């Protein structure tokens, strides 16, 4: 399959008064054309920092990208996103790559009408005239399911309900027909019936516009429903990557296994205990020198305290960063 | 059901009036946060309450605990009406019922050590000596799975899950019999949620507690509750055992809620069909006439826009508020929508 994005050994650190926060310690992944990659992990595991590093959205200082490569394979050959200057990255952002955030209210400009915000993007990236851009903004709002789009285009973000605001931000993100959409917990703040509407919308847009999607969430249920492949992050590292069925039915990394065990079994009433993961994620102020999950792992051996495990192949397309992964044969 | 109710909620309403205009401010209407809910909570049971944000779950919890007076209706605790008590009588009730909130941090004073935070209700409500209080706090720390040696540490030194344990320890300090847990795990990560849910279950068994467990995560509610009430715009739409609610939901709102729960199982996700509701919840300041759900209901008919449905017991232990629900109403839920 054809890759559209390939990130290798991304290292991002925050230089703060308390010390150096090792937010990303060598993150590698890729995105195929037309696929949906689900990214899961608990809060603080580095999901947002990974995506924001790619698009230069982190304030520097304190953030510093200290290593890695992020290739975007566009029409004119590969482009290293990390090496782009300000003008270069703004052409990508909102052009080739669209970003959908959890909190639409802070992502949209509060003092500009929604239609005007979309129009400005169209004028800037596609060189449209203002009048044409406005018409297209209205069409876009219609396309993402906002009723009375002509009227709503002239309204401000705070005049929208939570779900409608999320739709408006999606309209903005897809305005220039991006190749890649990065959705960072886009439904976390929404109620489940509205979440279902938004998931439905993004999946429809994805297939109609032929986009690739990176969908960040902490909800494994959402991932099971939307992702082709899943990447699991823990404490600034990618611990497992797999096609969605492999991840749920044949997880290899002890963290993934425990995470799945901690979920209530929907549909299975009765009294069973959830398997809890004792302890908490590590302090990122310490530079990793061994497996980051070692404190909470039931299967850790001496090696796990001595070395950082690298990704290794479990089966085609399925990798885990663990010295003793579960495999098909149950061999560790 | 199982024995006698500990708490009986009868036609409880809570409206928040609001005014319009600055100078000639006049009463313009009211947010009908809780609008006539009735149910019993039996001794030793966990009653789950689910519904989308703004449907009145927290308000109901606060009014039941006498943290706010109701607009009308009654709350009966052990046979005694506890609405409209004076301050002193409410204070006497306090030890018996406590609330645990979603935001574990906001409810902890950052300048006090956790030992003093957990012991605070004991200082206010009992005449125990300092030494007795200290001993009890140590016991409580141990009970909720925290290290008693951390007595002198401050809230910021703990993780979210640990802070929720501190809140639980404080709520348990006076040996309450009834706890309202208001989205106690919503702010926690999956791996920590399981720890806290297990703790709630252990405590319930050990101490024989009764819970009103408010949440918007339906799968967790299914896991922990004995019975579940589904709320929408200040009203209860359906109330039944968790087995019945998830296997045989009768209200179209419950059916769509259940069909929207994401299931962490790719094969089940691929097979199921979601019942997508239109729009969002209308404003509780201006709820629709007739059935409050009629604007979003996929099967609403003319009677639904005109008449408010009454609460009907369709099976023993299964109450539904819907004109169209009946015994074999699988109207929307089919094999492909059910999570089972
Ligand atoms: N501005 C910042 N200063 C210091 N640390 C930060 C900053 N932003 C993020 N971090 C740290 O980076 C880590 C990864 O954060 P993030 O990517 O936001 O996690 P998540 O997986 O929840 O999206 C966290 O430990 C966080 O504390
Ligand atoms: N103190 C208050 N004053 C005015 N309106 C309130 C107050 N508390 C809650 N409300 C309103 O009552 C409704 C129900 O709120 P709440 O009980 O918090 O719902 P839930 O807990 O289900 O999300 C909401 O519309 C909310 O805005
Ligand atoms: S009463 Fe009517 S509108 Fe209300 S839920 Fe039942 S069918 Fe739908
Ligand atoms: Mg994030
Ligand atoms: Mg609430």
XYZ file of C-alpha atoms and ligand atoms in Angstrom:
736
model
C 0.000 0.000 0.000
C 0.932 3.581 -0.582
C 2.074 5.699 2.336
C 1.016 9.315 2.621
C 2.841 10.049 5.859
C 5.856 8.459 7.497
C 7.187 9.542 10.869
C 10.461 8.135 12.152
C 11.972 8.434 15.622
C 10.274 11.655 16.565
C 11.700 13.128 19.760
C 9.978 16.122 21.346
C 10.938 17.560 24.714
C 9.685 20.432 26.826
C 12.306 22.493 28.594
C 10.545 23.705 31.724
C 11.540 25.147 35.096
C 11.050 21.738 36.646
C 13.379 20.115 34.147
C 13.142 18.423 30.783
C 9.820 16.712 30.031
C 10.491 13.760 27.743
C 7.131 13.985 25.998
C 8.062 11.890 22.932
C 10.943 9.443 23.084
C 11.209 8.166 19.535
C 7.775 7.874 17.974
C 7.532 6.081 14.621
C 4.433 5.361 12.553
C 3.030 5.720 9.084
C -0.312 6.401 7.491
C -1.501 4.686 4.330
C -3.578 6.442 1.696
C -7.294 6.080 2.356
C -6.995 4.437 5.757
C -8.125 5.448 9.211
C -5.421 5.097 11.840
C -6.709 5.079 15.407
C -4.344 6.430 18.060
C -5.111 5.433 21.650
C -3.388 5.957 24.963
C -4.081 7.511 28.331
C -3.843 11.225 28.910
C -0.267 12.467 28.823
C 0.939 9.595 26.638
C 1.914 11.991 23.841
C -0.916 11.666 21.332
C -1.504 15.392 20.868
C 2.163 16.365 21.078
C 2.934 13.899 18.261
C 0.451 15.481 15.868
C 1.191 19.040 16.953
C 4.913 18.438 16.404
C 4.216 17.472 12.780
C 2.299 20.661 12.098
C 4.538 23.019 14.123
C 1.682 23.797 16.490
C 3.717 23.657 19.707
C 5.014 26.828 21.298
C 8.801 26.844 21.243
C 10.111 27.347 23.872
C 9.306 25.299 25.905
C 8.821 22.695 23.164
C 11.766 21.513 21.131
C 11.755 18.843 18.439
C 15.099 17.192 19.034
C 15.073 14.426 16.518
C 13.200 12.540 13.871
C 11.767 12.907 10.416
C 8.214 13.327 9.193
C 7.764 12.737 5.474
C 4.573 13.787 3.711
C 4.236 12.186 0.291
C 2.436 14.822 -1.757
C 1.944 15.195 -5.494
C 5.378 16.763 -5.851
C 7.326 14.083 -4.024
C 8.211 13.683 -0.365
C 8.378 16.694 1.915
C 9.968 16.722 5.389
C 7.382 18.517 7.527
C 9.832 19.121 10.373
C 12.199 21.000 8.067
C 9.611 23.389 6.607
C 9.740 27.122 7.266
C 6.734 29.089 8.527
C 5.369 29.760 5.051
C 5.842 26.149 4.012
C 4.038 24.698 6.988
C 1.127 27.128 6.732
C 0.601 25.967 3.149
C 0.289 22.391 4.469
C -1.809 23.270 7.499
C -5.384 23.864 6.474
C -4.381 22.979 2.911
C -3.101 19.425 2.537
C -3.666 18.511 6.165
C -6.741 19.476 8.208
C -6.904 19.436 11.994
C -10.046 18.797 14.064
C -9.675 19.528 17.767
C -11.594 18.379 20.811
C -12.524 21.882 21.772
C -14.042 23.678 18.803
C -14.614 26.828 20.786
C -10.911 27.436 21.294
C -10.010 26.310 17.776
C -12.382 28.748 16.092
C -11.905 32.495 16.251
C -14.601 33.791 18.619
C -14.877 37.258 17.071
C -15.227 36.216 13.441
C -18.298 34.666 11.843
C -17.966 31.014 10.944
C -18.524 31.728 7.243
C -15.801 34.356 7.223
C -13.296 31.986 8.874
C -13.898 29.348 6.247
C -13.811 31.943 3.468
C -10.459 33.300 4.616
C -8.948 29.834 4.476
C -10.278 29.395 0.944
C -8.945 32.771 -0.165
C -5.565 32.095 1.411
C -5.023 28.532 0.221
C -6.954 28.353 -3.018
C -6.829 31.991 -4.094
C -10.599 32.295 -4.467
C -12.375 35.624 -4.685
C -14.190 36.656 -1.505
C -17.626 36.223 -3.055
C -16.874 32.778 -4.382
C -15.263 31.755 -1.112
C -18.377 32.821 0.815
C -20.641 30.750 -1.437
C -18.409 27.783 -1.014
C -18.379 28.239 2.770
C -22.139 28.029 2.784
C -21.972 24.884 0.651
C -19.448 23.387 3.030
C -21.658 24.076 6.062
C -24.511 22.436 4.203
C -22.302 19.469 3.335
C -21.404 18.819 7.000
C -25.079 18.836 7.957
C -25.662 22.292 9.387
C -29.287 23.346 8.871
C -29.965 26.783 7.301
C -26.313 27.090 6.257
C -26.778 30.530 4.657
C -27.965 31.958 7.938
C -25.524 30.028 10.107
C -22.516 31.178 8.065
C -23.145 34.689 9.367
C -23.233 33.516 13.008
C -20.412 33.437 15.548
C -19.039 30.193 17.054
C -20.619 30.767 20.470
C -24.040 30.881 18.818
C -23.653 27.227 17.794
C -24.497 24.220 19.978
C -21.677 21.828 20.854
C -22.386 19.388 18.051
C -22.954 22.109 15.439
C -19.714 23.829 16.425
C -17.874 20.566 15.913
C -19.462 20.350 12.461
C -18.389 23.910 11.681
C -14.808 23.091 12.626
C -14.970 20.018 10.417
C -16.177 22.220 7.536
C -13.156 24.456 8.117
C -10.793 21.478 8.248
C -12.028 20.002 4.955
C -12.462 23.330 3.132
C -9.399 22.904 0.927
C -9.943 19.180 0.328
C -7.059 17.956 2.447
C -5.406 14.602 1.856
C -5.019 13.968 5.576
C -7.370 14.776 8.441
C -6.027 14.660 11.984
C -8.876 14.461 14.495
C -7.701 14.927 18.094
C -10.404 13.555 20.425
C -13.113 15.224 18.313
C -15.987 13.613 20.201
C -14.666 13.413 23.747
C -16.677 16.391 24.976
C -19.874 15.313 23.229
C -22.779 13.189 24.372
C -23.020 9.715 22.960
C -25.876 10.404 20.542
C -24.049 13.455 19.150
C -20.776 11.508 19.102
C -22.480 8.933 16.891
C -23.561 11.715 14.499
C -20.038 13.165 14.269
C -18.382 9.775 13.733
C -20.900 9.054 11.012
C -20.152 12.421 9.396
C -16.361 12.089 9.406
C -16.493 8.572 7.981
C -18.828 9.735 5.217
C -16.557 12.663 4.360
C -13.528 10.416 4.445
C -14.902 8.088 1.808
C -16.497 10.791 -0.343
C -13.388 12.953 -0.353
C -10.938 10.061 -0.372
C -8.964 11.240 2.647
C -6.694 9.486 5.117
C -7.636 9.976 8.733
C -5.695 9.916 11.995
C -8.232 9.639 14.806
C -6.949 10.212 18.334
C -9.127 8.987 21.179
C -8.901 7.350 24.562
C -12.068 5.364 23.832
C -11.250 1.872 22.620
C -14.879 1.408 21.614
C -14.638 4.283 19.141
C -11.418 2.871 17.739
C -12.973 -0.566 17.236
C -15.696 1.037 15.138
C -13.705 3.364 12.919
C -10.075 2.307 12.580
C -8.378 0.148 9.981
C -5.193 0.077 12.032
C -4.496 1.092 15.614
C -1.439 2.504 17.316
C -1.207 2.381 21.111
C 0.905 4.985 22.898
C 2.282 4.882 26.418
C 4.487 7.489 28.118
C 5.793 9.035 24.911
C 6.388 5.810 23.031
C 4.443 3.677 20.572
C 4.033 0.318 22.293
C 1.929 -1.517 19.713
C 0.686 -1.051 16.147
C -1.651 -3.504 14.472
C -4.588 -3.991 12.123
C -7.703 -3.395 14.204
C -8.708 -7.061 14.519
C -5.231 -8.137 15.581
C -5.125 -5.444 18.216
C -8.429 -6.437 19.787
C -8.314 -10.207 19.319
C -4.570 -10.889 19.410
C -2.951 -8.088 21.439
C 0.748 -8.629 22.027
C 1.925 -5.876 24.366
C 1.187 -6.341 28.099
C -0.139 -2.781 28.292
C -2.642 -3.301 25.476
C -3.749 -6.571 27.044
C -4.348 -4.918 30.408
C -6.085 -1.947 28.846
C -8.569 -4.215 27.097
C -9.131 -6.133 30.337
C -9.939 -2.937 32.213
C -13.019 -2.284 30.059
C -16.478 -3.367 31.134
C -17.751 -6.122 28.866
C -20.735 -4.526 27.247
C -23.665 -6.865 26.965
C -22.225 -9.193 29.567
C -24.218 -8.524 32.698
C -23.251 -10.271 35.880
C -20.732 -9.788 38.579
C -17.184 -9.928 37.415
C -14.335 -7.718 38.451
C -12.645 -5.378 36.044
C -8.954 -6.073 35.706
C -7.313 -2.941 36.949
C -3.803 -1.819 36.113
C -2.139 -0.929 39.385
C 0.075 2.126 39.582
C 0.235 5.168 37.338
C 2.200 6.184 34.234
C 5.817 7.253 34.854
C 7.123 10.728 35.460
C 8.303 12.077 32.123
C 10.891 14.280 33.805
C 13.128 11.246 33.890
C 14.922 10.247 30.738
C 13.747 6.754 29.783
C 16.463 4.131 30.118
C 14.266 1.035 30.083
C 10.742 -0.052 29.173
C 8.346 2.689 30.286
C 5.698 0.163 31.320
C 8.037 -1.915 33.492
C 6.666 -0.699 36.851
C 3.131 -1.817 36.037
C 3.958 -4.941 34.058
C 3.343 -8.434 35.436
C 5.766 -10.047 33.052
C 8.845 -7.866 33.350
C 12.220 -9.604 33.401
C 15.720 -8.263 34.033
C 16.110 -7.074 30.440
C 13.092 -4.836 30.784
C 14.908 -2.798 33.452
C 18.111 -2.579 31.419
C 17.146 -1.741 27.847
C 14.559 0.167 25.897
C 12.554 -2.369 23.858
C 12.398 -1.645 20.127
C 9.435 -2.379 17.882
C 9.502 -5.929 16.633
C 7.254 -7.749 14.237
C 4.667 -10.102 15.719
C 2.970 -10.867 12.414
C 2.797 -8.926 9.126
C 1.748 -5.364 9.926
C 1.686 -6.040 13.659
C 4.471 -4.664 15.860
C 5.003 -4.452 19.593
C 7.781 -2.797 21.578
C 8.253 -5.430 24.259
C 10.947 -7.965 25.102
C 8.356 -10.588 25.996
C 5.313 -10.010 23.768
C 2.397 -12.414 23.631
C 2.434 -14.183 20.290
C 0.068 -16.534 18.489
C 1.701 -19.546 20.042
C 1.368 -18.008 23.469
C 5.167 -18.020 23.654
C 6.660 -15.065 25.442
C -38.268 -5.696 44.892
C -35.557 -6.191 47.417
C -37.058 -5.189 50.748
C -37.940 -1.631 51.631
C -36.788 1.538 50.006
C -34.093 3.519 51.771
C -35.079 6.551 49.762
C -38.287 7.325 47.980
C -38.336 10.207 45.503
C -41.826 11.491 44.733
C -42.727 13.884 41.899
C -39.560 15.819 42.527
C -39.063 19.027 40.528
C -36.344 21.646 40.545
C -36.785 24.719 38.366
C -34.249 27.516 38.109
C -36.066 30.759 37.302
C -34.271 33.252 35.091
C -34.961 36.867 34.278
C -34.621 38.855 31.108
C -33.457 42.411 30.667
C -31.368 44.488 33.041
C -33.364 47.428 34.246
C -36.924 46.173 34.156
C -35.899 42.682 35.067
C -38.863 40.416 35.193
C -39.370 36.746 35.599
C -39.106 35.338 32.105
C -39.231 31.614 32.639
C -37.475 28.731 34.275
C -34.973 26.051 33.429
C -36.838 22.853 34.219
C -33.736 20.995 35.359
C -35.671 18.247 37.135
C -39.295 17.948 36.138
C -41.319 15.478 38.180
C -39.246 12.393 38.786
C -40.323 9.502 41.021
C -38.441 6.357 42.002
C -37.332 4.297 44.991
C -33.807 3.381 45.953
C -33.712 0.117 47.887
C -31.331 -0.648 50.713
C -28.045 -2.010 49.463
C -28.717 -1.412 45.778
C -26.853 0.582 43.180
C -29.243 2.651 41.107
C -27.579 3.999 37.975
C -28.751 7.245 36.359
C -27.826 7.916 32.741
C -28.664 10.635 30.261
C -26.985 13.300 28.172
C -25.393 16.338 29.791
C -27.914 18.884 31.013
C -30.715 16.362 31.537
C -30.776 17.058 35.278
C -28.755 14.199 36.796
C -26.567 16.329 39.068
C -29.442 18.575 40.103
C -31.484 15.515 41.053
C -28.569 14.201 43.112
C -28.115 17.502 44.937
C -31.806 17.878 45.736
C -32.043 14.302 47.006
C -29.137 15.015 49.365
C -30.790 18.240 50.584
C -27.931 20.328 49.226
C -30.641 22.365 47.492
C -34.377 22.605 48.222
C -36.736 21.205 45.560
C -39.300 23.381 43.772
C -41.911 20.745 44.587
C -42.150 17.079 45.445
C -40.732 15.002 48.251
C -37.757 12.929 49.233
C -38.517 10.332 51.892
C -35.582 8.848 53.794
C -36.441 5.859 55.977
C -40.082 6.876 56.057
C -39.403 10.526 56.894
C -39.905 13.491 54.549
C -36.542 15.269 54.444
C -37.457 18.073 52.055
C -37.899 21.473 53.664
C -36.063 20.659 56.865
C -34.356 23.475 58.761
C -30.593 23.804 58.713
C -30.004 22.065 62.010
C -31.992 18.988 60.975
C -30.231 18.829 57.620
C -26.931 18.973 59.465
C -27.970 15.979 61.516
C -28.737 14.084 58.308
C -25.390 14.883 56.730
C -23.474 11.946 58.251
C -25.920 9.528 56.677
C -25.689 10.703 53.066
C -22.708 12.003 51.127
C -21.826 13.036 47.576
C -18.739 12.289 45.454
C -18.095 14.584 42.498
C -16.469 14.236 39.119
C -13.768 16.829 39.631
C -11.564 15.262 42.248
C -9.314 18.286 42.462
C -11.802 21.122 42.879
C -13.343 19.424 45.884
C -10.043 19.161 47.793
C -8.563 22.173 49.582
C -5.051 22.478 48.118
C -3.604 24.009 51.307
C -4.586 21.170 53.625
C -2.867 17.828 53.948
C -5.026 14.892 52.972
C -5.236 13.621 56.552
C -6.844 16.848 57.619
C -9.137 16.862 54.551
C -10.396 13.360 55.238
C -10.836 14.096 58.954
C -12.748 17.334 58.416
C -16.286 15.876 58.554
C -15.292 14.089 61.787
C -14.183 17.387 63.338
C -17.414 19.087 62.319
C -19.939 16.385 63.078
C -18.466 14.367 65.963
C -16.841 15.027 69.334
C -14.011 12.594 68.699
C -10.601 13.527 70.096
C -7.765 14.428 67.749
C -6.182 11.059 68.388
C -9.416 9.204 67.610
C -9.820 11.173 64.396
C -6.256 10.433 63.387
C -6.729 6.723 63.936
C -9.960 6.742 61.940
C -8.330 8.629 59.047
C -5.530 6.051 58.955
C -8.163 3.306 58.750
C -9.944 5.150 55.948
C -6.741 5.634 53.958
C -6.106 1.926 54.211
C -9.717 1.118 53.284
C -9.568 3.067 50.008
C -6.161 1.694 49.090
C -3.932 4.649 49.926
C -0.788 4.462 52.016
C -1.576 5.655 55.603
C 1.974 7.085 55.715
C 0.868 9.673 53.131
C -1.296 11.339 55.801
C 0.686 14.583 55.654
C 0.900 14.932 51.873
C -1.005 17.519 49.858
C -3.604 16.939 47.090
C -1.292 18.027 44.266
C 1.071 15.193 45.141
C -1.534 12.645 44.055
C -2.763 11.461 40.661
C -6.379 11.863 39.544
C -7.318 8.341 40.580
C -5.695 8.752 43.987
C -7.459 12.075 44.520
C -10.768 10.387 43.816
C -9.827 7.835 46.515
C -9.210 10.744 48.916
C -12.692 12.069 48.127
C -14.165 8.641 48.719
C -12.341 8.309 52.061
C -13.673 11.675 53.163
C -17.211 10.796 52.098
C -16.986 7.549 54.080
C -15.567 9.117 57.242
C -18.925 9.429 58.986
C -20.102 5.940 58.043
C -22.812 7.086 55.634
C -25.357 4.592 54.359
C -26.112 6.378 51.118
C -23.741 7.879 48.558
C -24.550 9.930 45.476
C -21.651 9.408 43.065
C -21.821 12.126 40.401
C -19.752 10.983 37.400
C -16.959 9.908 39.753
C -14.836 8.304 37.036
C -15.491 10.515 34.008
C -12.256 12.437 34.428
C -10.091 9.345 34.869
C -8.163 7.239 32.376
C -9.451 3.791 31.493
C -6.794 1.953 33.480
C -7.567 4.065 36.570
C -11.359 3.904 36.097
C -11.222 0.174 36.672
C -9.369 0.663 39.976
C -11.951 3.139 41.244
C -14.960 1.110 40.058
C -13.591 -1.969 41.792
C -13.158 0.089 44.953
C -16.783 1.277 44.788
C -17.951 -2.320 44.432
C -15.757 -3.612 47.262
C -16.912 -0.868 49.604
C -20.511 -1.524 48.751
C -20.170 -5.186 49.679
C -18.064 -4.579 52.777
C -20.089 -1.732 54.218
C -23.527 -2.494 52.781
C -23.795 0.924 51.125
C -26.532 2.185 48.835
C -25.503 4.235 45.794
C -27.120 6.576 43.336
C -24.531 6.264 40.584
C -24.690 9.044 37.978
C -22.756 8.616 34.744
C -22.894 9.191 31.038
C -20.784 6.115 30.269
C -23.463 3.509 29.711
C -21.130 0.549 29.687
C -19.777 1.415 33.131
C -23.322 1.954 34.416
C -24.283 -1.435 33.099
C -21.301 -2.927 34.849
C -21.976 -1.465 38.289
C -25.747 -0.924 38.622
C -28.548 -3.183 39.823
C -31.199 -0.985 38.213
C -30.886 1.940 35.822
C -32.958 5.094 35.280
C -32.693 6.866 31.920
C -33.270 10.626 32.054
C -34.052 13.077 29.281
C -34.821 16.787 29.760
C -35.482 16.517 33.478
C -37.711 13.449 33.249
C -37.261 9.733 33.663
C -37.958 7.922 30.390
C -37.354 4.350 31.486
C -36.422 2.557 34.696
C -35.696 -1.129 35.035
C -33.099 -3.710 35.992
C -29.813 -3.447 34.156
C -30.372 -6.839 32.545
C -33.718 -5.761 31.117
C -32.542 -2.303 30.155
C -29.681 -3.553 28.034
C -31.336 -6.722 26.684
C -34.814 -5.359 26.128
C -34.958 -1.567 26.175
C -38.477 -0.362 25.424
C -38.126 3.407 25.123
C -36.937 4.702 21.737
C -34.507 7.060 23.513
C -32.940 4.221 25.492
C -32.772 2.184 22.315
C -30.867 4.870 20.473
C -28.565 5.510 23.446
C -27.672 1.844 23.651
C -27.181 1.603 19.905
C -24.712 4.495 20.125
C -22.402 3.003 22.781
C -19.083 2.294 21.134
C -18.209 -1.367 21.722
C -14.537 -2.322 22.005
C -14.989 -5.245 19.647
C -14.403 -4.614 15.920
C -16.578 -7.458 14.671
C -19.590 -6.373 16.709
C -19.012 -2.783 15.606
C -19.017 -3.795 11.941
C -22.276 -5.705 12.295
C -24.348 -3.263 14.240
C -26.586 -0.550 12.901
C -26.817 2.691 14.801
C -30.076 4.512 15.397
C -28.913 8.040 14.675
C -30.998 10.712 16.363
C -31.440 14.063 14.691
C -30.318 17.306 16.247
C -29.429 17.757 19.849
C -31.301 17.969 23.132
C -33.708 20.975 23.175
C -33.280 23.625 25.858
C -34.730 22.691 29.256
C -35.954 26.285 29.490
C -38.325 25.574 26.648
C -39.051 21.846 26.493
C -41.279 20.508 23.689
C -44.995 19.980 24.336
C -46.330 16.467 24.631
C -43.541 13.952 25.034
C -40.307 15.888 25.626
C -38.512 13.450 23.313
C -40.880 13.889 20.371
C -38.644 16.323 18.435
C -35.938 13.660 18.107
C -37.952 10.490 18.308
C -37.798 8.289 15.192
C -41.280 6.822 15.830
C -43.188 9.839 17.174
C -46.826 10.131 16.123
C -49.438 12.907 16.466
C -50.339 11.893 20.038
C -46.679 12.352 21.041
C -46.738 16.010 20.032
C -49.992 16.633 21.856
C -50.078 14.600 25.051
C -47.500 13.967 27.689
C -47.089 10.199 28.113
C -47.663 8.745 31.564
C -45.381 6.440 33.386
C -46.504 2.854 32.699
C -45.309 -0.367 34.247
C -45.076 -2.671 31.261
C -43.438 -5.547 33.102
C -43.004 -5.887 36.832
C -39.860 -3.842 37.489
C -39.940 -2.165 34.091
C -41.383 1.335 33.848
C -41.525 3.256 30.560
C -42.781 6.738 29.748
C -43.751 6.515 26.085
C -47.059 6.362 24.196
C -45.850 3.748 21.799
C -43.827 1.385 23.952
C -45.461 -1.966 24.534
C -44.508 -5.445 25.621
C -43.066 -6.656 22.383
C -41.829 -3.355 21.249
C -38.526 -4.085 19.740
C -39.611 -1.330 17.353
C -36.117 -0.009 16.780
C -33.742 -2.402 18.437
C -33.014 -5.353 16.232
C -30.342 -7.982 16.451
C -28.012 -5.722 14.583
C -28.389 -2.767 16.908
C -28.193 -4.674 20.158
C -24.791 -4.727 21.759
C -25.218 -8.315 22.914
N 3.640 23.044 27.258
C 4.073 21.938 27.887
N 5.014 22.024 28.848
C 5.462 20.917 29.477
N 5.003 19.669 29.236
C 4.057 19.530 28.302
C 3.539 20.643 27.582
N 2.605 20.185 26.705
C 2.542 18.852 26.886
N 3.417 18.454 27.841
C 3.639 17.080 28.306
O 3.799 16.228 27.220
C 3.217 14.963 27.498
C 2.330 14.516 26.365
O 1.179 15.353 26.309
P 0.005 15.175 25.264
O 0.553 14.827 23.933
O -0.843 16.382 25.359
O -0.775 13.918 25.828
P -2.118 13.256 25.269
O -1.742 11.864 24.926
O -3.067 13.301 26.422
O -2.596 14.053 24.094
C 2.481 15.100 28.818
O 3.213 14.476 29.831
C 2.426 16.581 29.047
O 2.516 16.866 30.419
N -27.758 26.676 39.686
C -28.334 26.639 38.478
N -28.922 27.734 37.945
C -29.510 27.691 36.740
N -29.568 26.613 35.949
C -28.998 25.479 36.411
C -28.347 25.434 37.686
N -27.856 24.176 37.867
C -28.193 23.478 36.759
N -28.877 24.262 35.881
C -29.419 23.846 34.572
O -30.235 22.727 34.805
C -30.085 21.773 33.757
C -29.672 20.438 34.347
O -28.324 20.543 34.820
P -27.554 19.348 35.526
O -28.376 18.817 36.643
O -26.206 19.829 35.869
O -27.493 18.255 34.372
P -26.544 16.990 34.218
O -25.892 16.721 35.545
O -27.461 15.901 33.777
O -25.557 17.327 33.153
C -29.100 22.368 32.790
O -29.772 22.979 31.742
C -28.351 23.367 33.621
O -27.873 24.420 32.815
S -43.815 9.005 23.527
Fe -43.711 9.229 21.358
S -42.163 10.744 21.043
Fe -41.952 10.065 23.122
S -40.495 8.449 22.951
Fe -42.437 7.442 22.825
S -42.842 7.337 20.658
Fe -41.179 8.776 20.894
Mg -4.408 15.172 23.909
Mg -23.774 16.626 35.938
